[in-house]
XYZ file of C-alpha atoms in Angstrom:
760
model
C 121.844 211.991 118.537
C 120.817 215.345 117.890
C 122.091 216.195 114.424
C 123.761 219.550 112.885
C 121.944 222.070 111.532
C 123.009 225.404 109.323
C 120.959 229.172 109.139
C 121.267 231.040 106.574
C 122.582 234.618 107.759
C 118.886 236.641 107.309
C 120.065 239.517 109.158
C 123.516 239.527 107.946
C 125.474 240.337 111.636
C 127.939 237.180 110.227
C 128.494 238.154 107.298
C 130.673 241.388 108.649
C 132.673 238.688 110.896
C 133.559 237.242 107.617
C 134.298 240.948 105.983
C 136.662 242.391 109.029
C 139.045 238.933 108.603
C 138.961 239.170 104.241
C 139.348 242.748 104.680
C 141.853 242.439 107.233
C 144.165 239.822 104.923
C 144.299 242.442 102.246
C 144.245 245.851 103.972
C 147.599 244.627 106.614
C 150.191 243.774 103.448
C 148.724 246.005 100.937
C 149.670 248.869 103.848
C 153.025 247.497 104.299
C 153.843 247.562 101.009
C 152.856 251.296 99.745
C 153.484 252.993 102.712
C 156.628 255.069 101.956
C 159.659 253.912 102.867
C 162.520 255.634 104.952
C 165.587 256.500 103.458
C 167.372 254.208 101.567
C 171.035 254.029 102.865
C 173.370 254.845 100.425
C 174.828 251.971 98.585
C 178.096 253.635 98.291
C 180.843 255.058 99.709
C 181.404 257.823 97.782
C 178.854 261.126 98.245
C 178.617 263.287 95.332
C 177.859 266.224 96.373
C 178.319 267.907 93.340
C 177.431 265.979 90.234
C 178.809 266.738 86.905
C 178.012 269.384 84.784
C 178.614 268.223 81.694
C 175.533 268.894 79.236
C 174.225 265.348 79.010
C 174.398 264.579 82.988
C 172.066 267.684 83.082
C 169.850 266.492 80.565
C 169.439 263.152 82.893
C 168.872 264.910 85.778
C 166.339 267.155 84.331
C 164.793 264.356 83.180
C 164.337 262.347 85.836
C 162.700 265.938 87.686
C 160.297 265.938 85.719
C 158.797 262.232 86.441
C 158.697 263.744 90.768
C 155.914 265.708 90.048
C 154.206 262.417 89.378
C 155.581 260.271 91.574
C 154.765 263.378 94.333
C 151.037 262.654 92.818
C 151.110 259.076 92.924
C 152.838 259.275 96.658
C 149.425 261.704 97.725
C 146.984 259.552 95.737
C 148.252 255.874 97.735
C 148.367 257.547 101.073
C 144.811 258.605 100.049
C 143.664 255.238 99.517
C 145.064 253.436 102.171
C 143.499 256.466 104.547
C 140.637 255.815 102.830
C 140.656 251.566 103.094
C 141.630 252.016 106.653
C 138.022 253.902 107.588
C 135.816 251.640 105.798
C 137.427 249.416 107.977
C 137.225 251.008 111.149
C 133.567 251.347 109.825
C 132.953 247.609 109.809
C 134.795 246.835 112.715
C 132.292 249.285 114.737
C 129.544 247.783 112.906
C 130.484 243.848 114.179
C 131.264 245.302 117.598
C 127.255 246.604 117.648
C 125.922 243.581 116.673
C 123.290 242.771 119.088
C 123.572 238.627 120.795
C 120.467 237.905 119.652
C 120.235 234.140 121.438
C 118.626 234.070 124.630
C 118.297 231.161 126.433
C 115.334 228.954 127.468
C 112.717 230.471 130.767
C 109.366 228.621 131.298
C 108.617 231.073 134.187
C 108.858 234.447 132.250
C 106.882 232.954 129.249
C 103.937 231.728 132.093
C 104.469 235.116 133.711
C 106.287 233.880 137.084
C 109.068 234.633 139.125
C 111.578 232.214 139.852
C 110.770 229.368 142.094
C 106.758 229.557 142.046
C 104.934 226.913 143.708
C 102.812 224.471 142.027
C 99.100 226.059 142.510
C 100.302 228.815 140.821
C 102.016 227.528 137.967
C 98.944 225.680 137.392
C 96.640 229.235 138.153
C 98.900 230.834 135.308
C 98.303 228.253 133.145
C 94.834 227.751 133.107
C 94.702 232.178 133.279
C 97.227 231.925 129.752
C 95.073 229.423 128.108
C 91.507 231.072 128.212
C 93.116 233.851 126.385
C 95.725 232.759 123.900
C 93.522 229.582 123.296
C 93.415 229.170 119.124
C 89.413 228.589 120.040
C 88.480 231.658 121.414
C 91.287 233.587 118.568
C 94.263 233.172 120.697
C 97.368 233.019 118.725
C 98.806 229.025 118.059
C 102.455 229.474 118.441
C 102.415 231.472 121.266
C 99.636 228.500 122.719
C 102.438 226.387 121.957
C 104.824 227.661 123.961
C 102.760 227.973 127.318
C 101.760 224.389 126.910
C 105.503 223.391 126.906
C 106.741 225.854 130.058
C 103.784 223.899 131.803
C 104.787 220.637 131.325
C 107.977 222.405 131.733
C 107.468 222.686 135.596
C 105.321 220.430 136.185
C 106.832 217.149 134.336
C 108.922 215.448 136.300
C 111.212 214.836 133.170
C 110.742 217.161 130.887
C 112.030 219.287 134.309
C 115.254 217.308 134.592
C 115.187 217.762 130.948
C 115.069 221.714 131.188
C 117.916 221.893 134.108
C 120.075 219.174 131.981
C 120.054 220.990 128.597
C 117.966 223.534 129.145
C 115.748 222.117 126.457
C 112.295 220.076 128.133
C 112.418 217.906 124.769
C 116.168 216.863 125.293
C 119.221 217.968 123.188
C 118.858 219.688 120.593
C 121.038 219.683 117.447
C 123.904 222.330 117.081
C 123.310 225.396 114.634
C 125.951 226.935 112.783
C 125.637 230.390 111.230
C 126.591 230.959 107.361
C 127.176 233.639 106.345
C 126.102 234.032 103.250
C 122.397 235.417 102.516
C 118.684 232.480 101.878
C 118.575 233.823 98.856
C 121.185 232.854 97.306
C 120.236 229.584 97.455
C 116.553 230.564 96.794
C 114.831 228.801 93.268
C 114.179 232.498 92.381
C 117.791 233.151 92.494
C 119.550 230.030 91.979
C 119.758 229.983 87.866
C 121.865 233.286 88.186
C 124.007 232.561 90.729
C 125.225 230.019 88.837
C 125.768 231.995 86.055
C 127.764 234.201 88.077
C 129.970 231.493 89.040
C 129.913 229.958 85.417
C 130.561 233.393 84.263
C 133.659 233.887 86.722
C 136.029 230.145 86.886
C 135.119 229.191 83.382
C 135.056 231.883 81.583
C 136.543 234.821 82.687
C 139.327 232.990 84.267
C 140.636 230.399 81.994
C 140.620 233.622 79.445
C 142.867 235.399 81.866
C 145.005 232.922 82.784
C 145.579 231.597 78.693
C 146.721 235.015 77.868
C 149.113 235.250 80.376
C 150.234 231.772 79.314
C 150.380 233.207 75.742
C 152.136 236.024 76.499
C 154.726 234.863 78.528
C 156.011 231.410 76.388
C 156.996 233.863 73.707
C 159.661 235.431 76.301
C 162.702 233.327 78.075
C 163.013 233.489 81.667
C 165.568 237.016 80.559
C 162.794 238.369 79.371
C 163.941 238.246 75.568
C 161.995 236.893 72.683
C 162.158 233.288 71.326
C 161.708 234.062 68.056
C 165.158 236.882 69.227
C 166.968 234.174 71.180
C 166.802 231.569 67.785
C 167.552 234.323 65.633
C 171.299 235.048 67.246
C 171.398 230.808 67.883
C 171.054 230.889 63.599
C 173.166 234.168 63.232
C 176.301 232.728 65.352
C 175.969 229.350 64.471
C 176.373 230.661 60.926
C 179.296 232.888 61.956
C 181.596 232.031 64.463
C 184.344 234.037 64.380
C 181.866 236.943 64.711
C 183.434 241.085 64.851
C 181.275 243.788 66.384
C 180.015 245.671 63.296
C 178.481 242.113 62.824
C 177.484 242.070 65.801
C 175.316 245.122 65.893
C 173.986 244.485 62.712
C 172.200 240.726 64.601
C 171.333 243.312 67.796
C 169.421 245.118 64.857
C 167.269 242.561 63.437
C 165.639 241.458 67.471
C 162.149 241.270 66.893
C 161.620 243.209 69.947
C 161.505 246.393 67.837
C 159.458 244.968 65.296
C 155.455 246.114 65.475
C 154.615 242.688 64.327
C 155.856 241.474 67.885
C 156.079 244.574 69.875
C 152.698 246.394 70.325
C 155.218 249.335 71.864
C 156.653 250.030 68.162
C 155.705 252.865 66.849
C 156.185 252.860 62.803
C 155.529 256.422 61.120
C 155.299 257.781 57.475
C 158.428 260.013 58.466
C 160.549 257.382 59.120
C 161.043 256.968 54.880
C 162.256 260.593 54.442
C 164.313 260.899 57.952
C 165.722 257.504 58.620
C 167.177 257.564 54.848
C 168.521 260.775 55.310
C 170.099 259.808 58.696
C 171.685 256.990 56.754
C 173.583 259.651 54.641
C 175.965 260.765 57.544
C 176.999 257.192 58.077
C 179.654 254.739 56.743
C 178.975 250.775 56.916
C 174.893 251.152 57.331
C 173.113 248.994 54.391
C 170.469 246.766 54.120
C 172.074 244.059 54.050
C 171.459 242.604 50.782
C 168.644 239.925 51.319
C 169.600 238.115 54.319
C 166.696 237.834 56.838
C 165.512 239.648 58.821
C 168.531 241.933 58.847
C 166.705 243.139 55.590
C 163.482 244.428 56.358
C 162.511 248.055 57.329
C 162.302 247.619 60.610
C 166.059 246.425 61.148
C 167.673 248.842 58.863
C 166.184 251.493 60.981
C 167.143 249.900 64.464
C 170.808 249.580 63.077
C 170.909 253.314 61.909
C 169.794 254.211 64.934
C 172.521 252.143 66.783
C 174.925 253.609 64.674
C 174.048 257.372 65.084
C 173.966 256.610 68.788
C 177.887 255.457 68.551
C 178.688 258.038 66.460
C 177.112 260.592 68.750
C 175.721 262.393 65.781
C 172.424 264.288 66.763
C 169.027 263.277 65.923
C 166.756 265.771 63.444
C 163.320 264.427 63.689
C 159.855 266.601 64.275
C 159.471 266.180 68.589
C 162.401 263.812 68.760
C 160.558 260.973 68.139
C 163.913 259.350 66.568
C 165.376 260.680 69.909
C 163.214 258.294 71.241
C 162.958 255.419 69.365
C 167.122 255.890 69.354
C 166.737 255.671 73.489
C 163.906 252.449 72.865
C 166.572 250.542 71.452
C 169.731 251.423 73.447
C 167.391 250.887 76.712
C 167.047 247.057 76.089
C 170.051 246.622 73.672
C 172.451 245.435 77.024
C 170.302 242.608 77.904
C 170.498 241.436 74.179
C 174.282 241.907 74.280
C 173.813 239.530 77.353
C 170.933 236.787 75.779
C 173.972 236.329 72.614
C 177.060 235.288 75.269
C 174.513 232.604 76.901
C 173.677 231.421 73.208
C 176.879 231.580 72.474
C 177.937 229.412 75.707
C 175.193 227.094 74.776
C 176.554 226.032 71.455
C 179.808 225.814 72.799
C 178.615 223.186 75.698
C 176.311 221.457 73.757
C 177.520 221.678 69.781
C 180.151 219.334 68.845
C 180.927 221.316 65.604
C 180.335 224.838 66.624
C 183.736 226.362 66.546
C 182.911 229.713 68.482
C 186.540 231.458 69.333
C 187.425 233.588 72.142
C 187.940 236.098 70.002
C 183.711 235.643 69.164
C 183.567 236.475 73.314
C 186.506 239.333 73.794
C 183.925 240.836 71.458
C 180.443 240.630 72.816
C 182.103 241.890 76.115
C 183.474 245.311 74.343
C 179.689 245.879 72.770
C 178.600 246.737 76.411
C 180.910 249.471 77.241
C 180.602 250.450 73.763
C 176.701 251.142 73.918
C 177.219 252.690 77.784
C 179.550 255.149 76.458
C 178.153 255.900 73.138
C 181.306 255.241 71.199
C 182.896 252.684 68.986
C 185.979 250.492 69.675
C 188.487 252.472 67.562
C 187.574 256.109 69.667
C 190.111 257.199 72.226
C 188.726 256.137 75.823
C 189.396 259.861 77.138
C 186.448 260.828 75.377
C 184.205 259.240 78.189
C 185.482 262.690 79.928
C 183.093 265.433 79.677
C 184.077 268.574 77.648
C 187.467 266.704 75.514
C 187.575 267.449 71.843
C 188.970 265.954 69.177
C 191.881 269.500 69.694
C 192.548 268.155 73.410
C 193.019 264.635 72.387
C 195.733 265.953 69.864
C 197.696 267.405 73.048
C 197.032 264.592 75.437
C 198.682 262.293 72.351
C 202.096 264.331 72.650
C 202.029 263.790 76.111
C 202.220 260.084 74.915
C 198.384 259.990 77.509
C 196.133 257.744 75.807
C 193.377 256.624 78.395
C 191.986 257.182 81.519
C 194.265 255.978 83.650
C 197.233 257.844 82.001
C 195.579 261.269 83.346
C 195.120 259.592 86.660
C 198.355 259.423 87.660
C 199.597 262.598 86.345
C 200.320 265.518 88.643
C 197.730 267.881 89.379
C 200.011 270.749 87.811
C 200.568 268.956 84.519
C 197.230 267.386 84.194
C 196.005 271.293 84.457
C 198.647 272.482 82.357
C 197.444 269.685 79.260
C 194.184 270.785 79.616
C 194.524 274.131 80.017
C 191.663 274.905 77.243
C 189.504 274.027 79.707
C 187.172 275.740 82.262
C 187.968 275.672 85.584
C 183.888 274.324 85.919
C 185.115 271.816 82.784
C 188.071 270.898 84.538
C 186.867 270.090 87.836
C 183.877 267.869 86.171
C 187.111 265.886 85.220
C 188.284 265.758 87.847
C 184.426 264.152 89.334
C 184.227 262.110 86.938
C 187.683 260.764 87.342
C 186.927 259.978 90.682
C 184.317 258.137 89.172
C 185.586 255.859 87.883
C 186.979 252.537 89.053
C 190.506 250.593 89.911
C 191.133 246.707 90.973
C 193.626 245.626 92.414
C 193.008 241.715 91.906
C 194.624 239.110 93.779
C 193.977 235.410 93.413
C 194.268 231.736 94.603
C 194.341 228.164 93.852
C 192.798 226.185 96.293
C 191.456 222.526 96.280
C 187.843 222.314 98.290
C 187.771 219.733 100.156
C 190.647 217.660 100.589
C 193.184 217.230 103.714
C 196.064 218.766 101.260
C 194.182 221.523 100.097
C 197.192 223.862 98.301
C 198.547 221.100 96.261
C 197.123 220.268 92.345
C 196.450 217.144 91.338
C 195.286 215.149 87.671
C 191.945 216.085 86.969
C 190.770 217.030 89.871
C 189.029 220.225 90.960
C 190.384 223.608 90.657
C 188.645 227.107 93.114
C 190.268 229.967 91.524
C 189.757 232.466 94.711
C 189.803 235.882 92.958
C 189.859 238.868 95.406
C 188.588 242.223 93.800
C 189.636 245.173 95.824
C 187.903 248.401 94.055
C 189.076 251.847 94.761
C 188.608 255.557 92.691
C 190.632 256.165 89.788
C 192.146 258.420 91.488
C 191.657 260.071 95.048
C 188.889 263.484 95.226
C 191.257 264.471 97.545
C 194.814 265.197 95.515
C 192.634 265.678 92.796
C 191.540 268.997 95.287
C 187.613 267.785 95.344
C 187.733 267.293 99.102
C 184.953 269.541 99.709
C 182.795 267.377 96.932
C 183.194 263.749 99.029
C 181.733 262.955 102.459
C 182.890 259.571 104.535
C 185.965 258.505 101.511
C 188.261 256.768 103.779
C 188.010 253.232 104.024
C 189.945 250.972 106.166
C 191.547 249.965 102.651
C 191.741 252.889 101.643
C 193.478 254.542 104.462
C 196.119 251.334 104.304
C 196.935 252.378 100.692
C 197.104 255.986 101.456
C 200.047 255.197 103.855
C 201.749 252.319 101.973
C 201.597 254.851 98.956
C 203.315 257.576 101.536
C 205.535 255.346 102.047
C 206.692 254.195 98.422
C 206.897 258.044 97.722
C 209.690 259.305 96.265
C 210.406 263.169 95.392
C 212.341 264.006 92.388
C 214.112 267.474 91.358
C 213.327 268.557 87.996
C 215.964 270.510 86.023
C 217.129 273.697 86.635
C 216.719 273.801 90.636
C 212.659 273.636 90.327
C 211.197 272.746 93.366
C 210.386 269.223 94.509
C 207.352 267.344 93.329
C 205.653 263.783 95.132
C 205.000 261.044 92.633
C 202.565 259.046 92.683
C 202.055 254.947 94.108
C 201.617 253.721 90.478
C 203.953 256.048 88.684
C 206.887 255.324 91.710
C 206.369 251.392 92.346
C 207.652 250.335 89.448
C 211.027 252.310 89.008
C 211.830 251.367 92.663
C 211.314 247.775 91.898
C 213.422 248.311 88.507
C 215.974 249.924 91.494
C 215.739 246.727 93.438
C 216.352 244.359 90.797
C 219.632 246.055 89.267
C 220.785 246.030 93.087
C 219.795 242.303 93.921
C 222.574 240.844 92.234
C 222.764 237.171 91.804
C 220.918 236.373 94.757
C 218.254 233.421 94.777
C 215.178 234.942 95.460
C 216.195 238.591 94.046
C 216.138 236.287 90.871
C 212.699 234.942 91.120
C 211.007 238.402 91.366
C 212.576 239.534 87.948
C 211.642 237.055 86.717
C 207.979 238.033 87.784
C 208.516 241.621 87.169
C 209.538 241.071 83.466
C 206.638 238.167 82.279
C 203.822 240.036 84.122
C 204.006 243.162 81.704
C 203.224 240.393 78.669
C 199.880 239.654 81.029
C 198.305 243.261 80.321
C 195.782 243.263 77.258
C 195.830 247.508 77.391
C 198.393 249.548 77.502
C 196.128 251.912 79.964
C 195.895 249.502 82.912
C 199.741 248.594 82.992
C 201.336 249.684 85.580
C 197.973 248.205 87.609
C 198.441 244.685 86.127
C 202.280 244.453 87.149
C 201.574 244.919 90.929
C 198.633 242.670 90.401
C 201.081 240.022 88.528
C 203.804 240.351 90.986
C 201.169 239.684 93.893
C 199.642 236.443 92.388
C 203.404 235.297 92.050
C 203.687 235.872 96.021
C 200.186 233.772 96.482
C 201.577 231.197 94.542
C 204.953 231.046 95.799
C 203.522 231.028 99.755
C 201.008 228.556 98.112
C 203.849 225.932 97.140
C 205.868 226.620 100.254
C 202.645 225.659 102.198
C 201.914 222.328 99.357
C 205.687 221.527 100.601
C 204.921 221.433 103.824
C 201.586 219.869 103.839
C 203.528 216.762 102.134
C 206.804 217.237 104.122
C 204.691 216.596 106.976
C 202.571 214.038 105.627
C 205.841 211.897 105.380
C 206.955 212.310 108.986
C 203.237 211.582 109.492
C 203.926 208.051 108.166
C 207.541 207.095 109.037
C 206.754 207.923 112.979
C 204.518 205.090 113.338
C 204.399 204.963 117.277
C 201.855 208.370 116.675
C 199.186 207.970 119.070
C 195.254 206.889 118.446
C 194.873 210.452 120.529
C 197.013 212.283 117.259
C 194.526 211.140 114.886
C 191.860 211.998 116.139
C 192.553 215.337 116.789
C 193.731 215.278 112.750
C 190.476 214.105 111.416
C 188.144 216.434 113.573
C 190.197 219.266 112.334
C 189.990 218.057 108.696
C 186.316 217.645 109.647
C 185.694 221.128 110.898
C 187.877 222.785 108.585
C 185.127 220.818 105.541
C 182.158 221.834 107.744
C 183.669 225.672 108.074
C 184.016 225.594 103.538
C 180.570 223.415 103.295
C 179.078 226.721 105.947
C 181.024 229.855 103.743
C 179.536 228.467 100.658
C 175.962 227.554 102.308
C 176.457 231.532 103.486
C 177.069 233.171 99.814
C 174.482 230.388 98.108
C 171.404 232.213 100.301
C 172.767 235.978 100.634
C 171.475 237.905 98.626
C 173.312 241.034 98.218
C 172.293 244.705 95.802
C 173.124 245.218 92.301
C 173.181 249.043 92.761
C 176.480 249.162 93.303
C 178.078 252.304 91.779
C 177.088 254.908 89.441
C 178.597 255.123 85.938
C 179.082 258.810 84.364
C 176.945 257.612 81.433
C 175.576 260.713 79.668
C 174.426 259.087 76.598
C 173.247 256.395 78.221
C 168.890 257.092 78.610
C 168.858 255.403 81.724
C 170.741 255.519 84.760
C 174.165 252.364 85.223
C 174.940 250.731 87.625
C 179.144 249.121 87.322
C 178.664 245.480 86.486
C 182.346 242.925 85.587
C 182.901 240.313 83.270
C 185.029 237.315 84.994
C 186.821 234.887 82.464
C 189.415 232.208 82.467
C 191.201 230.996 79.815
C 194.115 229.163 79.251
C 197.480 230.489 77.260
C 199.453 228.175 74.990
C 202.840 229.808 75.024
C 203.862 227.802 71.763
C 201.438 228.497 69.749
C 200.611 231.406 70.840
C 197.075 230.360 71.632
C 194.067 231.417 73.869
C 191.135 228.763 74.335
C 188.496 229.767 76.617
C 188.567 227.714 80.321
C 185.286 229.614 81.675
C 182.307 230.858 80.009
C 181.847 234.553 81.150
C 180.913 235.384 84.613
C 179.130 238.441 85.727
C 179.613 240.242 88.835
C 176.699 241.780 89.645
C 177.718 243.398 93.107
C 181.713 244.638 94.073
C 181.042 248.193 96.074
C 184.137 247.728 97.582
C 185.278 244.165 97.756
C 184.584 241.134 96.298
C 185.685 237.576 96.602
C 184.478 235.392 93.860
C 184.505 231.648 93.137
C 185.816 229.835 89.745
C 186.027 226.529 89.203
C 187.258 223.985 86.299
C 188.739 221.561 86.237
C 192.784 220.020 86.056
C 194.847 218.734 83.161
C 195.178 215.337 83.178
C 198.847 215.418 83.126
C 201.062 216.978 85.476
C 203.059 220.152 84.995
C 202.582 223.695 85.105
C 200.426 225.919 82.824
C 199.813 229.084 82.338
C 195.684 230.523 82.775
C 194.966 234.013 82.179
C 191.676 235.285 84.124
C 190.383 238.335 82.833
C 188.052 241.463 84.646
C 186.445 243.625 82.357
C 183.620 246.432 82.659
C 180.940 246.343 81.294
C 180.170 250.347 81.387
C 183.796 251.945 81.148
C 186.372 250.474 77.761
C 189.414 250.669 79.104
C 188.990 249.159 82.658
C 190.134 245.542 81.537
C 192.581 243.919 83.814
C 194.774 240.617 82.894
C 196.688 238.789 85.331
C 198.913 235.339 84.042
C 198.795 233.008 86.353
C 200.512 229.395 86.697
C 199.127 226.321 88.444
C 201.685 222.970 89.470
C 199.660 220.266 89.124
C 200.777 216.755 90.129
C 200.147 213.482 89.440
C 196.779 211.265 91.092
C 197.920 210.135 94.159
C 196.831 206.547 94.675
C 194.356 205.536 96.966
C 194.805 201.490 98.590
C 190.763 200.705 98.685
C 191.220 197.599 101.294
C 188.691 194.912 101.250
C 187.762 192.903 104.070
C 187.762 189.144 103.670
C 184.436 188.190 103.395
C 183.625 184.847 103.614
C 179.536 183.457 103.138
C 177.638 182.024 105.743
C 175.668 179.491 103.373
C 178.934 178.068 101.603
C 180.447 178.127 105.012
C 177.958 175.995 106.632
C 177.745 173.652 102.546
C 181.760 173.416 102.820
C 180.954 171.778 106.515
C 178.267 169.364 105.553
C 180.539 168.343 102.548
C 183.419 167.799 105.087
C 181.486 166.098 107.862
C 180.048 163.940 104.684
C 183.686 162.414 103.130
C 184.502 161.736 106.490
C 181.674 159.673 107.314
C 182.338 157.411 103.767
C 185.735 156.907 104.362
C 184.828 155.559 108.067
C 182.256 153.223 107.542
C 185.099 152.521 104.308
C 187.237 151.468 107.729
C 184.970 148.763 109.014
C 184.038 146.828 105.973
C-alpha cells in the first residue's frame, strides 16, 4: 500500500496560503475593534445644551478639550494603520492568486514526442531515435533516458499501460504527497541548532518571564484592583476600631499603600514636599502625624492626609508647576474605590468574625464619605455649597428663610427663589437652576413577597422575604418651570408627564396679604397641607384614622430634614401597598379555607390551579434569569462635581435595617448594595430572612446617593409575620418483599408442624 510523503515548500507557494489565513484571522477582528464607531446614543433623557459655567466645570471642560487633539491624532494613526494593513493583505492575496500550478499529469506520448493514439510502429521508431540521442553511453542525460524508457514501457507493456490508464502512472498507485508551508532549510542540519535555540528562547525564556511578571504583579491586587496590603491594613484598623468616625476613616484611607512609592512606581517624591506640605498643614486643623501609629505616621500618609483635608476644605494649593494639584487629583480619583473596599472589609468582618462589633453607624459614616469626596465638602458644611456661585453671605440669607438644603431651595416659587438669591447675576442664577435640574429626586415604593410560593404575599416565620424596591428618578426641579426650557430637549418621559398632570390637579392657589396676585404652589408643598385638611375632616371614620396614623409616623423615618416631605409621600404609598398586600393575603387565606371546605371540587379545577402556580413560578424564574444575564450601562446621570477631577455618574447605596422601637436602636439586616444602573426607573430585589417568631416588625430602608450629600431617603415599612404552616407528609405503607416472603414461609412451616402433630 502506498504511503504518504511530505515535501517542504522550496518555492514558497504553500506559505502564502498559510500567511493569508493567519493574517485574516488577526486583521478582521482588529478592524472591527479599531474602526471608529458611530455616535453613541444618550443614556439620559436630559440633554443639556448649556452646561454649568462655574469655574470648576469650565476647568474640567478645558482639561477634557486638551485631550481631544491627542484623541484625534490617535484616531488618524489608527485609521492609517488599518489602511496599510489592508493594503498588505491585498498584496498577499494577489500574490496567492498568481501562484502557478506546477503539477502536471503524466503523458508518455508527450515524452516520446508523439500524438495521442499513435500506432505501435511509430512508438518503436520514436523510441529508437531518442535512445540513440539521449543514451548515457553517447553523452545523453541519464534521467531523461529513464523517462523515455518508462514512457515506451507504458505504451507497449500491457500491465504498465493498464496502470497508466487507471492510476496515471505506469508503476501503479503512488504515495500521496503533502506540502509543508516551511522551507526545507529550517530542518536541515546546518540551521537546525539555530532554529532550536530560537524556539527555546521564545517558549522557555520569554514566555515564562512574561507570564511570571504578569502573575507576580496581579497577585498583589484584589479583584477590585486594590493592593492586598492595603486591604489587610483596612481589616486591621476596622477590627481595632469597630465604631469608626469620619476623621478616623480619612486617616486610614490616607495610609493606603497605593500612595507610597515603595508599592506604586507612579508616585513621585519631591524635595519640595518637605517645604510645601508643612506650610499647607498650618492652614488645616486635625492633621497630625498620628504619633507612632504605622503606617499612618509615615511621610507619604501624612502628605496624602494633608491633601485630602485641603481638598475637603476647598483650599487652593500653592506649588511650583502645580505639582501638588497633580498629586491631589491622583489621590482623589482613587479614594472612592478605597471607600468601597472598606465597605467590603466591614461586611466580611461582620459575616465571618464572631467577635466583631462593627456598628451600623460605621457603615453610615462610610457611605457618607463618598459624596463628601465628590463634592469636596465636610459633613458639617451646608449642602447648599454643592450649588455654584453660593458663598457664606448667601447662606446667611438662606438660613433666615429656613432653607437648609437644595430640596428646600427647589420647592420655592421662582420669585421667592430669585429674591433670596438676588446677589447673583442672571448668568450665575441660571447656573444654579441648571445644577438643580441635574440633581435627583427619588420616589421609592416597596413591596414584600415570598417568591416561589402560592401565597407570596403571606409572610411566615423563617421564610425568605424578597423586598422589591422600586426607585423612580426625576429632576429636583422641572427645567421648564425654572425657565430652562431652551436648554433641554426631550425632557418629558411618560412617567414625568403623569407626575406633572397629577401635580396640576393637586395645585392650590393662595392669595397673599393685601390682595396680591395669586400664585400656584408646587406639588411637594401643597400635598402636606391638603393631607392635613383631609385628616381634620375625616372625623371618626376607620380608614381615615389609619391614614392619619401613617402620615404622623412617616416623618419619623426620615433621616434628613431636607427630604422630609418627599419621604412622607413615599411612606404613605408604602403603607397603602402594605394594606393592599394584607388584603390580598386575607383574601387568599379565605379562598384557601373555602377550597378546603368544598371537598366536591373536580380534579380539573385542581389541575388548573396547579398549572397557574407553575406558570407563575416559571415567570419568576424567567424574570430572574433575565435580570441576571442582562447587562446595563453604568453611565447614568452626570453629576455636577466641579472639584472632582474626573467625570462622575450617579450611583446609589441601599441598606435595610431592623428598627427596635423599644430600645430605639437599629441593627444592620442587609449589607449595603450599590445600584449603578438607575436612569429613570429600576426595581431592586433585596432578600432577607423573616424573624423566627410571629408578630409585626418594623424595618428601615435607606437609599443614599454616592454623589450628592443631601440626597438621602429613609422609608420605614412593616411586615406581619405569621406562624409557619405545618406541612404533614404522608408516607405510603411499604412492605419489604423479602420480609413478606419470609413470613409466608414461616407460616407454612408452622402449619405443617401442626399437621404432623395432629397425625401422631
